[in-house]
Amino acid sequence: MKRAALILTALILMASAPPPPAPVEDRPLADPAQEARAQAIHESLRCVVCQNESIAESGAVLAADLRQVVRERVSAGDSDEEVRAFMVERYGDFVLLKPPFEAATWLLWLGPFAVVLIGAGAVFAYLRRRRSAGEATPLTREEQARLDALLAEEDEA
């Protein structure tokens, strides 16, 4: 009985879920030069839903909306930088695939280099310590004689 109630509840919840949004149709600009500018801007803006691809590549509904906003701004006469500034104003520097090099993004730009340098320093220190620890002092005559005797005993056995 509990199982039937659970299944019925799941079916009701699935039936009451809103349908997925209809795909937004891309409407290219009539002017090929403006459309080419809009496409170039699309390539430079990050999809805030997907986060790892540009709005030109993304199939997300929000990316389609952003593509349309870019086209509207381009057809209104905004320059490329004005369109990007508009998007940054709304979504922050995150929307740019290549964020600017400023104090707030130093870690983003320099972080990978710092990690490589720290890693190289750690490897260098490890190898240096290993080399200095590997230097052995030579055996004394008594120790050498004792070693030879032990090896001879082992060979006889």
Coordinates of N, CA and C in Angstrom, one line a residue:
M1 N 0.8 -1.2 0.0 CA 0.0 0.0 0.0 C 0.9 1.3 0.0
K2 N 2.0 1.2 0.8 CA 2.9 2.4 0.8 C 3.5 2.6 -0.5
R3 N 3.9 1.5 -1.2 CA 4.5 1.6 -2.5 C 3.6 2.2 -3.5
A4 N 2.3 1.8 -3.5 CA 1.3 2.4 -4.4 C 1.2 3.9 -4.2
A5 N 1.1 4.3 -2.9 CA 1.0 5.7 -2.6 C 2.2 6.5 -3.0
L6 N 3.4 5.9 -2.9 CA 4.6 6.6 -3.3 C 4.6 6.7 -4.8
I7 N 4.2 5.7 -5.5 CA 4.2 5.7 -7.0 C 3.2 6.8 -7.5
L8 N 2.0 6.8 -6.8 CA 0.9 7.8 -7.2 C 1.4 9.2 -6.9
T9 N 2.1 9.4 -5.8 CA 2.6 10.7 -5.5 C 3.7 11.2 -6.5
A10 N 4.6 10.2 -6.9 CA 5.6 10.6 -7.9 C 4.9 10.9 -9.3
L11 N 3.9 10.2 -9.6 CA 3.2 10.4 -10.9 C 2.5 11.8 -10.9
I12 N 1.9 12.1 -9.8 CA 1.3 13.4 -9.7 C 2.3 14.6 -9.8
L13 N 3.4 14.4 -9.1 CA 4.5 15.4 -9.1 C 5.0 15.6 -10.5
M14 N 5.3 14.5 -11.2 CA 5.8 14.6 -12.6 C 4.8 15.2 -13.5
A15 N 3.5 14.9 -13.3 CA 2.5 15.5 -14.2 C 2.3 17.0 -14.0
S16 N 2.5 17.4 -12.7 CA 2.3 18.8 -12.4 C 3.6 19.7 -12.7
A17 N 4.7 19.1 -13.1 CA 5.9 19.8 -13.4 C 5.7 20.6 -14.6
P18 N 6.2 21.8 -14.6 CA 6.0 22.7 -15.9 C 6.8 22.0 -17.0
P19 N 6.3 22.2 -18.2 CA 7.0 21.7 -19.4 C 8.3 22.4 -19.6
P20 N 9.3 21.8 -20.2 CA 10.5 22.5 -20.5 C 10.3 23.7 -21.4
P21 N 11.1 24.7 -21.3 CA 10.9 25.9 -22.1 C 11.1 25.5 -23.6
A22 N 10.3 26.2 -24.4 CA 10.4 26.0 -25.9 C 11.8 26.6 -26.3
P23 N 12.4 25.9 -27.3 CA 13.7 26.5 -27.8 C 13.5 27.8 -28.4
V24 N 14.4 28.7 -28.1 CA 14.3 30.1 -28.6 C 14.9 30.1 -30.0
E25 N 14.2 30.6 -30.9 CA 14.7 30.7 -32.3 C 15.7 31.8 -32.5
D26 N 16.8 31.5 -33.0 CA 17.8 32.5 -33.4 C 17.4 33.2 -34.6
R27 N 17.3 34.5 -34.5 CA 16.9 35.4 -35.6 C 18.0 36.2 -36.0
P28 N 18.8 35.8 -37.0 CA 20.0 36.6 -37.4 C 19.6 38.0 -38.0
L29 N 20.5 38.9 -37.9 CA 20.2 40.2 -38.3 C 20.3 40.3 -39.9
A30 N 19.5 41.2 -40.4 CA 19.4 41.3 -41.9 C 20.7 41.8 -42.5
D31 N 21.4 42.6 -41.8 CA 22.7 43.2 -42.3 C 23.8 42.2 -42.0
P32 N 24.5 41.6 -43.1 CA 25.5 40.6 -42.8 C 26.7 41.1 -42.0
A33 N 27.0 42.4 -42.2 CA 28.1 43.0 -41.4 C 27.8 43.0 -39.9
Q34 N 26.6 43.5 -39.6 CA 26.1 43.5 -38.2 C 26.0 42.1 -37.6
E35 N 25.6 41.1 -38.4 CA 25.5 39.7 -37.9 C 26.9 39.2 -37.7
A36 N 27.8 39.5 -38.5 CA 29.2 39.1 -38.3 C 29.8 39.6 -37.0
R37 N 29.5 40.9 -36.7 CA 29.9 41.5 -35.5 C 29.2 40.8 -34.3
A38 N 27.9 40.6 -34.4 CA 27.2 39.9 -33.3 C 27.8 38.5 -33.1
Q39 N 28.1 37.8 -34.1 CA 28.7 36.5 -34.0 C 30.1 36.5 -33.3
A40 N 30.9 37.5 -33.6 CA 32.2 37.7 -32.9 C 32.0 38.0 -31.5
I41 N 31.0 38.8 -31.1 CA 30.7 39.1 -29.7 C 30.2 37.8 -29.0
H42 N 29.3 37.0 -29.7 CA 28.8 35.8 -29.2 C 30.0 34.9 -28.7
E43 N 31.0 34.8 -29.6 CA 32.2 34.0 -29.3 C 33.0 34.4 -28.1
S44 N 32.9 35.7 -27.7 CA 33.6 36.3 -26.6 C 32.9 36.3 -25.3
L45 N 31.6 35.9 -25.3 CA 30.8 35.9 -24.0 C 30.5 34.4 -23.6
R46 N 30.7 34.2 -22.3 CA 30.5 32.9 -21.7 C 29.0 32.7 -21.4
C47 N 28.5 31.5 -21.6 CA 27.2 31.1 -21.2 C 27.1 31.0 -19.7
V48 N 26.3 31.8 -19.0 CA 26.3 31.7 -17.6 C 25.6 30.5 -17.0
V49 N 24.9 29.7 -17.9 CA 24.3 28.4 -17.5 C 25.4 27.3 -17.6
C50 N 26.0 27.2 -18.8 CA 26.9 26.1 -19.1 C 28.3 26.4 -18.5
Q51 N 28.7 27.6 -18.5 CA 29.9 28.1 -17.9 C 31.2 27.6 -18.5
N52 N 31.2 26.7 -19.5 CA 32.4 26.3 -20.1 C 32.4 26.4 -21.6
E53 N 31.4 27.2 -22.1 CA 31.3 27.4 -23.5 C 30.7 28.8 -23.8
S54 N 30.9 29.3 -25.0 CA 30.4 30.6 -25.3 C 28.9 30.5 -25.6
I55 N 28.3 31.7 -25.6 CA 26.9 31.7 -25.9 C 26.6 31.3 -27.4
A56 N 27.6 31.4 -28.2 CA 27.4 30.9 -29.6 C 27.3 29.4 -29.7
E57 N 28.0 28.7 -28.8 CA 28.1 27.3 -28.8 C 27.0 26.6 -28.0
S58 N 26.5 27.4 -27.0 CA 25.5 26.8 -26.0 C 24.1 26.7 -26.6
G59 N 23.5 25.6 -26.1 CA 22.1 25.4 -26.5 C 21.1 25.8 -25.4
A60 N 21.6 26.4 -24.4 CA 20.8 26.8 -23.2 C 19.8 27.9 -23.7
V61 N 18.6 28.0 -23.1 CA 17.7 29.0 -23.4 C 18.2 30.4 -23.1
L62 N 18.9 30.5 -21.9 CA 19.4 31.8 -21.6 C 20.5 32.2 -22.6
A63 N 21.3 31.3 -23.1 CA 22.3 31.7 -24.1 C 21.6 32.2 -25.4
A64 N 20.5 31.6 -25.7 CA 19.7 32.1 -26.9 C 19.2 33.5 -26.6
D65 N 18.7 33.7 -25.4 CA 18.3 35.1 -25.0 C 19.4 36.1 -25.1
L66 N 20.6 35.7 -24.6 CA 21.7 36.6 -24.6 C 22.2 36.9 -26.1
R67 N 22.1 35.9 -26.9 CA 22.4 36.1 -28.3 C 21.5 37.1 -28.9
Q68 N 20.2 37.0 -28.6 CA 19.2 38.0 -29.1 C 19.5 39.4 -28.6
V69 N 19.8 39.5 -27.3 CA 20.1 40.8 -26.7 C 21.3 41.4 -27.4
V70 N 22.4 40.6 -27.7 CA 23.6 41.1 -28.4 C 23.1 41.6 -29.7
R71 N 22.3 40.9 -30.4 CA 21.9 41.3 -31.8 C 21.1 42.6 -31.7
E72 N 20.2 42.7 -30.7 CA 19.5 44.0 -30.5 C 20.4 45.2 -30.2
R73 N 21.4 45.0 -29.4 CA 22.3 46.1 -29.1 C 23.2 46.4 -30.3
V74 N 23.6 45.4 -31.1 CA 24.4 45.7 -32.3 C 23.5 46.5 -33.3
S75 N 22.3 46.0 -33.5 CA 21.4 46.7 -34.5 C 21.0 48.1 -34.0
A76 N 21.1 48.3 -32.6 CA 20.8 49.7 -32.1 C 21.9 50.6 -32.3
G77 N 23.1 50.1 -32.7 CA 24.2 51.0 -33.0 C 25.3 50.9 -32.0
D78 N 25.2 50.1 -31.0 CA 26.2 50.0 -29.9 C 27.5 49.4 -30.5
S79 N 28.7 49.8 -30.1 CA 29.9 49.3 -30.5 C 30.1 47.9 -29.8
D80 N 31.1 47.2 -30.2 CA 31.4 45.9 -29.6 C 31.7 46.0 -28.1
E81 N 32.5 47.0 -27.8 CA 32.9 47.2 -26.4 C 31.7 47.7 -25.6
E82 N 30.8 48.4 -26.2 CA 29.6 48.9 -25.4 C 28.7 47.7 -25.1
V83 N 28.6 46.7 -26.1 CA 27.8 45.5 -25.9 C 28.4 44.7 -24.8
R84 N 29.7 44.5 -24.8 CA 30.4 43.7 -23.8 C 30.2 44.4 -22.4
A85 N 30.3 45.7 -22.4 CA 30.2 46.5 -21.1 C 28.8 46.3 -20.6
F86 N 27.8 46.3 -21.5 CA 26.4 46.1 -21.0 C 26.3 44.7 -20.4
M87 N 26.9 43.7 -21.0 CA 26.8 42.3 -20.4 C 27.5 42.2 -19.1
V88 N 28.7 42.9 -19.0 CA 29.5 42.9 -17.8 C 28.7 43.6 -16.7
E89 N 28.0 44.6 -17.0 CA 27.2 45.4 -16.0 C 26.1 44.5 -15.5
R90 N 25.5 43.6 -16.3 CA 24.4 42.8 -15.9 C 24.9 41.5 -15.2
Y91 N 26.0 40.9 -15.7 CA 26.5 39.6 -15.2 C 27.9 39.6 -14.5
G92 N 28.6 40.7 -14.6 CA 29.9 40.7 -14.0 C 31.0 40.2 -15.0
D93 N 32.2 40.3 -14.6 CA 33.3 39.9 -15.4 C 33.3 38.4 -15.8
F94 N 32.5 37.6 -15.0 CA 32.4 36.2 -15.3 C 31.8 35.9 -16.7
V95 N 31.0 36.8 -17.2 CA 30.4 36.6 -18.5 C 31.4 36.7 -19.7
L96 N 32.6 37.3 -19.4 CA 33.6 37.4 -20.5 C 34.4 36.1 -20.5
L97 N 34.7 35.5 -21.6 CA 35.5 34.3 -21.7 C 37.0 34.7 -21.4
K98 N 37.4 35.9 -21.7 CA 38.7 36.4 -21.3 C 38.6 37.6 -20.4
P99 N 38.5 37.3 -19.1 CA 38.3 38.5 -18.2 C 39.5 39.4 -18.2
P100 N 39.3 40.7 -17.9 CA 40.4 41.7 -17.9 C 41.4 41.4 -16.8
F101 N 42.6 41.8 -17.0 CA 43.7 41.6 -16.0 C 43.7 42.8 -15.1
E102 N 43.0 42.6 -14.0 CA 42.9 43.7 -12.9 C 43.1 43.0 -11.6
A103 N 43.1 43.9 -10.6 CA 43.4 43.4 -9.2 C 42.4 42.3 -8.8
A104 N 41.2 42.4 -9.2 CA 40.2 41.4 -8.8 C 40.4 40.0 -9.5
T105 N 41.1 40.0 -10.6 CA 41.3 38.8 -11.4 C 42.8 38.3 -11.4
W106 N 43.6 38.9 -10.6 CA 45.0 38.5 -10.6 C 45.1 37.0 -10.3
L107 N 44.4 36.5 -9.3 CA 44.5 35.1 -8.9 C 44.1 34.2 -10.1
L108 N 43.1 34.6 -10.8 CA 42.6 33.9 -11.9 C 43.6 33.8 -13.0
W109 N 44.3 34.9 -13.3 CA 45.3 34.9 -14.3 C 46.6 34.3 -13.9
L110 N 47.1 34.6 -12.7 CA 48.4 34.1 -12.2 C 48.4 32.8 -11.4
G111 N 47.2 32.4 -11.0 CA 47.1 31.2 -10.2 C 47.8 29.9 -10.9
P112 N 47.5 29.7 -12.1 CA 48.1 28.5 -12.7 C 49.6 28.6 -12.8
F113 N 50.2 29.7 -13.0 CA 51.6 29.9 -13.0 C 52.2 29.7 -11.6
A114 N 51.5 30.2 -10.6 CA 51.9 30.0 -9.2 C 51.9 28.5 -8.9
V115 N 50.9 27.8 -9.3 CA 50.8 26.4 -9.0 C 52.0 25.6 -9.6
V116 N 52.3 26.0 -10.9 CA 53.4 25.3 -11.6 C 54.7 25.7 -10.9
L117 N 55.0 26.9 -10.5 CA 56.2 27.3 -9.9 C 56.3 26.6 -8.5
I118 N 55.3 26.6 -7.7 CA 55.3 25.9 -6.4 C 55.6 24.4 -6.6
G119 N 55.0 23.8 -7.6 CA 55.2 22.4 -7.9 C 56.7 22.1 -8.3
A120 N 57.2 23.0 -9.2 CA 58.6 22.9 -9.6 C 59.6 23.0 -8.5
G121 N 59.2 24.0 -7.6 CA 60.1 24.2 -6.4 C 60.1 23.0 -5.5
A122 N 58.9 22.4 -5.3 CA 58.8 21.2 -4.5 C 59.6 20.0 -5.0
V123 N 59.5 19.9 -6.4 CA 60.3 18.8 -7.0 C 61.8 19.0 -6.9
F124 N 62.2 20.3 -7.1 CA 63.6 20.6 -6.9 C 64.1 20.4 -5.5
A125 N 63.3 20.8 -4.5 CA 63.7 20.6 -3.1 C 63.8 19.1 -2.8
Y126 N 62.8 18.3 -3.3 CA 62.8 16.9 -3.1 C 64.0 16.2 -3.7
L127 N 64.3 16.6 -4.9 CA 65.5 16.0 -5.6 C 66.8 16.4 -4.9
R128 N 66.9 17.6 -4.5 CA 68.1 18.1 -3.8 C 68.3 17.4 -2.5
R129 N 67.2 17.3 -1.7 CA 67.3 16.6 -0.4 C 67.6 15.1 -0.6
R130 N 67.0 14.5 -1.7 CA 67.3 13.1 -1.9 C 68.8 12.9 -2.3
R131 N 69.3 13.8 -3.1 CA 70.7 13.6 -3.5 C 71.7 13.8 -2.3
S132 N 71.4 14.8 -1.5 CA 72.3 15.0 -0.3 C 72.1 13.9 0.7
A133 N 71.0 13.3 0.8 CA 70.8 12.1 1.7 C 71.4 10.9 1.2
G134 N 71.5 10.8 -0.1 CA 72.0 9.6 -0.8 C 73.6 9.4 -0.7
E135 N 74.3 10.5 -0.3 CA 75.7 10.4 -0.2 C 76.1 9.6 1.1
A136 N 76.8 8.5 0.9 CA 77.1 7.6 2.0 C 78.6 7.8 2.3
T137 N 78.9 7.6 3.6 CA 80.3 7.7 3.9 C 81.0 6.3 3.6
P138 N 82.2 6.3 3.2 CA 82.9 5.0 2.9 C 83.1 4.2 4.2
L139 N 83.1 2.9 3.9 CA 83.3 1.9 5.0 C 84.7 2.0 5.6
T140 N 84.9 1.8 6.8 CA 86.2 1.7 7.4 C 86.8 0.3 7.0
R141 N 88.1 0.1 7.3 CA 88.7 -1.2 7.0 C 88.0 -2.4 7.8
E142 N 87.7 -2.1 9.0 CA 87.0 -3.1 9.8 C 85.7 -3.5 9.3
E143 N 84.9 -2.4 8.9 CA 83.6 -2.6 8.4 C 83.6 -3.4 7.1
Q144 N 84.6 -3.0 6.2 CA 84.7 -3.7 4.9 C 85.1 -5.2 5.1
A145 N 86.0 -5.5 6.1 CA 86.4 -6.8 6.4 C 85.2 -7.6 6.9
R146 N 84.4 -7.0 7.8 CA 83.2 -7.7 8.3 C 82.2 -8.0 7.2
L147 N 82.0 -7.0 6.3 CA 81.1 -7.2 5.1 C 81.6 -8.3 4.2
D148 N 82.9 -8.4 3.9 CA 83.4 -9.4 3.1 C 83.2 -10.8 3.8
A149 N 83.4 -10.9 5.1 CA 83.2 -12.1 5.8 C 81.7 -12.6 5.7
L150 N 80.8 -11.7 5.9 CA 79.4 -12.0 5.8 C 79.0 -12.5 4.4
L151 N 79.5 -11.8 3.4 CA 79.3 -12.2 2.0 C 79.8 -13.6 1.7
A152 N 81.0 -13.8 2.2 CA 81.6 -15.1 2.0 C 80.8 -16.2 2.7
E153 N 80.3 -16.0 3.9 CA 79.5 -16.9 4.6 C 78.2 -17.2 3.8
E154 N 77.6 -16.2 3.3 CA 76.4 -16.3 2.5 C 76.6 -17.1 1.2
D155 N 77.8 -16.9 0.6 CA 78.1 -17.7 -0.6 C 78.3 -19.2 -0.3
E156 N 78.8 -19.5 0.8 CA 79.1 -20.9 1.2 C 77.8 -21.6 1.6
A157 N 76.8 -20.9 2.0 CA 75.5 -21.5 2.5 C 74.6 -21.8 1.3

